[in-house]
Amino acid sequence: MTTAPSEEIVSMSEKSESLDDLIALVGELHELISAENALLASGMPASISQNIVVKAKLSAELDAWMARIRAGDRIFVEADKEQHRELVAQLTQLQDAMGENMSRLKRAMAVTRWRIEAIMSAVREQTKAENAYDQNGACKRVGTNAYAGGTHMA
């Protein structure tokens, strides 16, 4: 027995996914970003976050869902008003957490740049203090009588 072409075409909305799955996805992403925000707030560097891969995966899934909604997928159109309200509330919370995340990441990057510059400045100062040049341009180590070109007894 053959099936009609219309029976073979199954839209994404007819799969086992539901708007509740999208709401759960948004909630999971919100929790993940909120946890990262807490780490950043405690002073942990941004690079410590182990959630980058998971966050990217969840974000890609969310992007796919948003494309479906923009395309008018039936799963969204046919959802009840309570699901719509829940989704909007979850998305609003996610948007707030993402705004906070961007702010905290920018601050963390600025602090990291400041730390790197402080270390480099200390290295430059130490190098400058340890190495000096005599009137002939020869490099000598300060605190010793050794010249780069040989030894010199003072």
PDB file of C-alpha atoms in Angstrom:
ATOM      1  CA  MET A   1       0.000   0.000   0.000  1.00  0.00           C
ATOM      2  CA  THR A   2       1.340   3.424  -0.886  1.00  0.00           C
ATOM      3  CA  THR A   3       0.771   6.580   1.028  1.00  0.00           C
ATOM      4  CA  ALA A   4      -0.368   9.807  -0.490  1.00  0.00           C
ATOM      5  CA  PRO A   5       2.285  12.500  -0.842  1.00  0.00           C
ATOM      6  CA  SER A   6       0.482  14.692   1.687  1.00  0.00           C
ATOM      7  CA  GLU A   7       0.803  11.913   4.296  1.00  0.00           C
ATOM      8  CA  GLU A   8       4.554  11.659   3.709  1.00  0.00           C
ATOM      9  CA  ILE A   9       5.119  15.325   4.414  1.00  0.00           C
ATOM     10  CA  VAL A  10       5.255  15.791   8.154  1.00  0.00           C
ATOM     11  CA  SER A  11       5.839  19.299   9.398  1.00  0.00           C
ATOM     12  CA  MET A  12       8.158  19.931  12.307  1.00  0.00           C
ATOM     13  CA  SER A  13       5.152  20.904  14.407  1.00  0.00           C
ATOM     14  CA  GLU A  14       3.668  17.424  14.051  1.00  0.00           C
ATOM     15  CA  LYS A  15       6.715  15.803  15.610  1.00  0.00           C
ATOM     16  CA  SER A  16       6.830  15.166  19.334  1.00  0.00           C
ATOM     17  CA  GLU A  17       7.936  18.736  20.011  1.00  0.00           C
ATOM     18  CA  SER A  18       5.595  21.164  21.691  1.00  0.00           C
ATOM     19  CA  LEU A  19       5.667  24.748  22.819  1.00  0.00           C
ATOM     20  CA  ASP A  20       6.303  23.377  26.315  1.00  0.00           C
ATOM     21  CA  ASP A  21       9.615  22.039  24.941  1.00  0.00           C
ATOM     22  CA  LEU A  22      10.514  25.554  23.802  1.00  0.00           C
ATOM     23  CA  ILE A  23       9.550  26.994  27.184  1.00  0.00           C
ATOM     24  CA  ALA A  24      11.736  24.372  28.888  1.00  0.00           C
ATOM     25  CA  LEU A  25      14.627  25.163  26.525  1.00  0.00           C
ATOM     26  CA  VAL A  26      14.397  28.881  27.286  1.00  0.00           C
ATOM     27  CA  GLY A  27      14.270  28.095  31.008  1.00  0.00           C
ATOM     28  CA  GLU A  28      17.351  25.875  30.769  1.00  0.00           C
ATOM     29  CA  LEU A  29      19.293  28.530  28.883  1.00  0.00           C
ATOM     30  CA  HIS A  30      18.204  31.140  31.442  1.00  0.00           C
ATOM     31  CA  GLU A  31      19.434  28.962  34.319  1.00  0.00           C
ATOM     32  CA  LEU A  32      22.761  28.376  32.597  1.00  0.00           C
ATOM     33  CA  ILE A  33      23.349  32.073  31.927  1.00  0.00           C
ATOM     34  CA  SER A  34      22.243  33.016  35.451  1.00  0.00           C
ATOM     35  CA  ALA A  35      24.755  30.535  36.891  1.00  0.00           C
ATOM     36  CA  GLU A  36      27.482  32.043  34.710  1.00  0.00           C
ATOM     37  CA  ASN A  37      26.461  35.512  35.898  1.00  0.00           C
ATOM     38  CA  ALA A  38      26.855  34.371  39.500  1.00  0.00           C
ATOM     39  CA  LEU A  39      30.364  33.092  38.741  1.00  0.00           C
ATOM     40  CA  LEU A  40      31.296  36.327  37.027  1.00  0.00           C
ATOM     41  CA  ALA A  41      29.840  38.343  39.918  1.00  0.00           C
ATOM     42  CA  SER A  42      32.049  36.407  42.342  1.00  0.00           C
ATOM     43  CA  GLY A  43      35.124  37.488  40.386  1.00  0.00           C
ATOM     44  CA  MET A  44      35.792  34.317  38.435  1.00  0.00           C
ATOM     45  CA  PRO A  45      37.372  35.011  35.052  1.00  0.00           C
ATOM     46  CA  ALA A  46      35.152  34.584  32.016  1.00  0.00           C
ATOM     47  CA  SER A  47      37.421  31.884  30.619  1.00  0.00           C
ATOM     48  CA  ILE A  48      36.607  29.639  33.602  1.00  0.00           C
ATOM     49  CA  SER A  49      33.095  29.050  32.340  1.00  0.00           C
ATOM     50  CA  GLN A  50      32.683  25.395  31.359  1.00  0.00           C
ATOM     51  CA  ASN A  51      29.303  26.121  29.823  1.00  0.00           C
ATOM     52  CA  ILE A  52      30.416  27.517  26.477  1.00  0.00           C
ATOM     53  CA  VAL A  53      29.636  24.368  24.479  1.00  0.00           C
ATOM     54  CA  VAL A  54      26.302  23.784  26.214  1.00  0.00           C
ATOM     55  CA  LYS A  55      25.365  27.453  25.860  1.00  0.00           C
ATOM     56  CA  ALA A  56      26.175  27.365  22.132  1.00  0.00           C
ATOM     57  CA  LYS A  57      24.097  24.198  21.654  1.00  0.00           C
ATOM     58  CA  LEU A  58      21.088  25.601  23.504  1.00  0.00           C
ATOM     59  CA  SER A  59      21.388  28.918  21.650  1.00  0.00           C
ATOM     60  CA  ALA A  60      21.409  27.100  18.297  1.00  0.00           C
ATOM     61  CA  GLU A  61      18.280  25.191  19.321  1.00  0.00           C
ATOM     62  CA  LEU A  62      16.623  28.452  20.363  1.00  0.00           C
ATOM     63  CA  ASP A  63      17.551  30.042  17.029  1.00  0.00           C
ATOM     64  CA  ALA A  64      15.921  27.121  15.200  1.00  0.00           C
ATOM     65  CA  TRP A  65      12.762  27.512  17.274  1.00  0.00           C
ATOM     66  CA  MET A  66      12.644  31.263  16.630  1.00  0.00           C
ATOM     67  CA  ALA A  67      12.959  30.643  12.876  1.00  0.00           C
ATOM     68  CA  ARG A  68      10.011  28.258  13.090  1.00  0.00           C
ATOM     69  CA  ILE A  69       7.931  30.816  14.969  1.00  0.00           C
ATOM     70  CA  ARG A  70       8.783  33.587  12.483  1.00  0.00           C
ATOM     71  CA  ALA A  71       7.761  31.223   9.667  1.00  0.00           C
ATOM     72  CA  GLY A  72       4.353  30.781  11.295  1.00  0.00           C
ATOM     73  CA  ASP A  73       4.784  27.183  12.480  1.00  0.00           C
ATOM     74  CA  ARG A  74       1.457  25.750  13.612  1.00  0.00           C
ATOM     75  CA  ILE A  75       2.879  24.695  16.955  1.00  0.00           C
ATOM     76  CA  PHE A  76       3.102  28.354  17.936  1.00  0.00           C
ATOM     77  CA  VAL A  77      -0.053  29.545  16.217  1.00  0.00           C
ATOM     78  CA  GLU A  78      -2.184  26.809  17.793  1.00  0.00           C
ATOM     79  CA  ALA A  79      -0.784  27.165  21.311  1.00  0.00           C
ATOM     80  CA  ASP A  80      -3.086  28.458  23.992  1.00  0.00           C
ATOM     81  CA  LYS A  81      -2.748  31.927  25.491  1.00  0.00           C
ATOM     82  CA  GLU A  82      -1.291  30.597  28.746  1.00  0.00           C
ATOM     83  CA  GLN A  83       1.590  28.979  26.836  1.00  0.00           C
ATOM     84  CA  HIS A  84       2.139  32.235  24.944  1.00  0.00           C
ATOM     85  CA  ARG A  85       2.260  34.164  28.237  1.00  0.00           C
ATOM     86  CA  GLU A  86       4.658  31.643  29.767  1.00  0.00           C
ATOM     87  CA  LEU A  87       6.919  31.776  26.716  1.00  0.00           C
ATOM     88  CA  VAL A  88       6.970  35.583  26.713  1.00  0.00           C
ATOM     89  CA  ALA A  89       7.747  35.621  30.455  1.00  0.00           C
ATOM     90  CA  GLN A  90      10.582  33.093  30.004  1.00  0.00           C
ATOM     91  CA  LEU A  91      12.000  35.004  27.028  1.00  0.00           C
ATOM     92  CA  THR A  92      11.876  38.280  28.995  1.00  0.00           C
ATOM     93  CA  GLN A  93      13.798  36.671  31.875  1.00  0.00           C
ATOM     94  CA  LEU A  94      16.309  35.230  29.410  1.00  0.00           C
ATOM     95  CA  GLN A  95      16.755  38.606  27.742  1.00  0.00           C
ATOM     96  CA  ASP A  96      17.403  40.251  31.129  1.00  0.00           C
ATOM     97  CA  ALA A  97      19.925  37.563  32.091  1.00  0.00           C
ATOM     98  CA  MET A  98      21.670  37.897  28.725  1.00  0.00           C
ATOM     99  CA  GLY A  99      21.932  41.678  29.165  1.00  0.00           C
ATOM    100  CA  GLU A 100      23.475  41.166  32.583  1.00  0.00           C
ATOM    101  CA  ASN A 101      25.762  38.494  31.121  1.00  0.00           C
ATOM    102  CA  MET A 102      27.051  40.843  28.417  1.00  0.00           C
ATOM    103  CA  SER A 103      27.722  43.541  30.993  1.00  0.00           C
ATOM    104  CA  ARG A 104      29.546  41.142  33.312  1.00  0.00           C
ATOM    105  CA  LEU A 105      31.565  39.647  30.458  1.00  0.00           C
ATOM    106  CA  LYS A 106      32.647  43.115  29.320  1.00  0.00           C
ATOM    107  CA  ARG A 107      33.741  43.957  32.875  1.00  0.00           C
ATOM    108  CA  ALA A 108      35.566  40.629  33.195  1.00  0.00           C
ATOM    109  CA  MET A 109      37.399  41.254  29.923  1.00  0.00           C
ATOM    110  CA  ALA A 110      38.364  44.768  31.053  1.00  0.00           C
ATOM    111  CA  VAL A 111      39.710  43.372  34.339  1.00  0.00           C
ATOM    112  CA  THR A 112      41.638  40.695  32.442  1.00  0.00           C
ATOM    113  CA  ARG A 113      43.153  43.344  30.152  1.00  0.00           C
ATOM    114  CA  TRP A 114      44.067  45.437  33.212  1.00  0.00           C
ATOM    115  CA  ARG A 115      45.734  42.416  34.861  1.00  0.00           C
ATOM    116  CA  ILE A 116      47.713  41.628  31.724  1.00  0.00           C
ATOM    117  CA  GLU A 117      48.827  45.245  31.399  1.00  0.00           C
ATOM    118  CA  ALA A 118      49.852  45.320  35.082  1.00  0.00           C
ATOM    119  CA  ILE A 119      51.928  42.166  34.641  1.00  0.00           C
ATOM    120  CA  MET A 120      53.529  43.460  31.455  1.00  0.00           C
ATOM    121  CA  SER A 121      54.307  46.788  33.119  1.00  0.00           C
ATOM    122  CA  ALA A 122      55.956  45.001  36.042  1.00  0.00           C
ATOM    123  CA  VAL A 123      57.998  42.869  33.640  1.00  0.00           C
ATOM    124  CA  ARG A 124      59.087  45.974  31.693  1.00  0.00           C
ATOM    125  CA  GLU A 125      60.059  47.777  34.898  1.00  0.00           C
ATOM    126  CA  GLN A 126      61.997  44.782  36.182  1.00  0.00           C
ATOM    127  CA  THR A 127      63.768  44.347  32.858  1.00  0.00           C
ATOM    128  CA  LYS A 128      64.590  48.058  32.707  1.00  0.00           C
ATOM    129  CA  ALA A 129      65.913  48.040  36.284  1.00  0.00           C
ATOM    130  CA  GLU A 130      68.020  44.923  35.773  1.00  0.00           C
ATOM    131  CA  ASN A 131      69.519  45.950  32.456  1.00  0.00           C
ATOM    132  CA  ALA A 132      71.319  49.224  32.012  1.00  0.00           C
ATOM    133  CA  TYR A 133      73.642  50.511  29.369  1.00  0.00           C
ATOM    134  CA  ASP A 134      76.979  52.144  30.043  1.00  0.00           C
ATOM    135  CA  GLN A 135      78.279  55.240  28.232  1.00  0.00           C
ATOM    136  CA  ASN A 136      79.568  53.030  25.380  1.00  0.00           C
ATOM    137  CA  GLY A 137      76.176  51.375  24.839  1.00  0.00           C
ATOM    138  CA  ALA A 138      77.236  48.044  26.322  1.00  0.00           C
ATOM    139  CA  CYS A 139      74.567  46.246  28.305  1.00  0.00           C
ATOM    140  CA  LYS A 140      75.459  45.586  31.892  1.00  0.00           C
ATOM    141  CA  ARG A 141      73.481  43.950  34.646  1.00  0.00           C
ATOM    142  CA  VAL A 142      72.765  46.392  37.464  1.00  0.00           C
ATOM    143  CA  GLY A 143      73.979  45.122  40.790  1.00  0.00           C
ATOM    144  CA  THR A 144      76.874  43.202  39.314  1.00  0.00           C
ATOM    145  CA  ASN A 145      80.167  44.129  37.760  1.00  0.00           C
ATOM    146  CA  ALA A 146      79.529  41.857  34.781  1.00  0.00           C
ATOM    147  CA  TYR A 147      79.181  43.327  31.313  1.00  0.00           C
ATOM    148  CA  ALA A 148      77.498  41.516  28.448  1.00  0.00           C
ATOM    149  CA  GLY A 149      80.805  41.587  26.578  1.00  0.00           C
ATOM    150  CA  GLY A 150      82.914  40.254  29.426  1.00  0.00           C
ATOM    151  CA  THR A 151      83.629  41.092  33.033  1.00  0.00           C
ATOM    152  CA  HIS A 152      84.639  44.393  34.423  1.00  0.00           C
ATOM    153  CA  MET A 153      86.110  44.784  37.837  1.00  0.00           C
ATOM    154  CA  ALA A 154      85.176  48.023  39.523  1.00  0.00           C
TER     155      ALA A 154
END
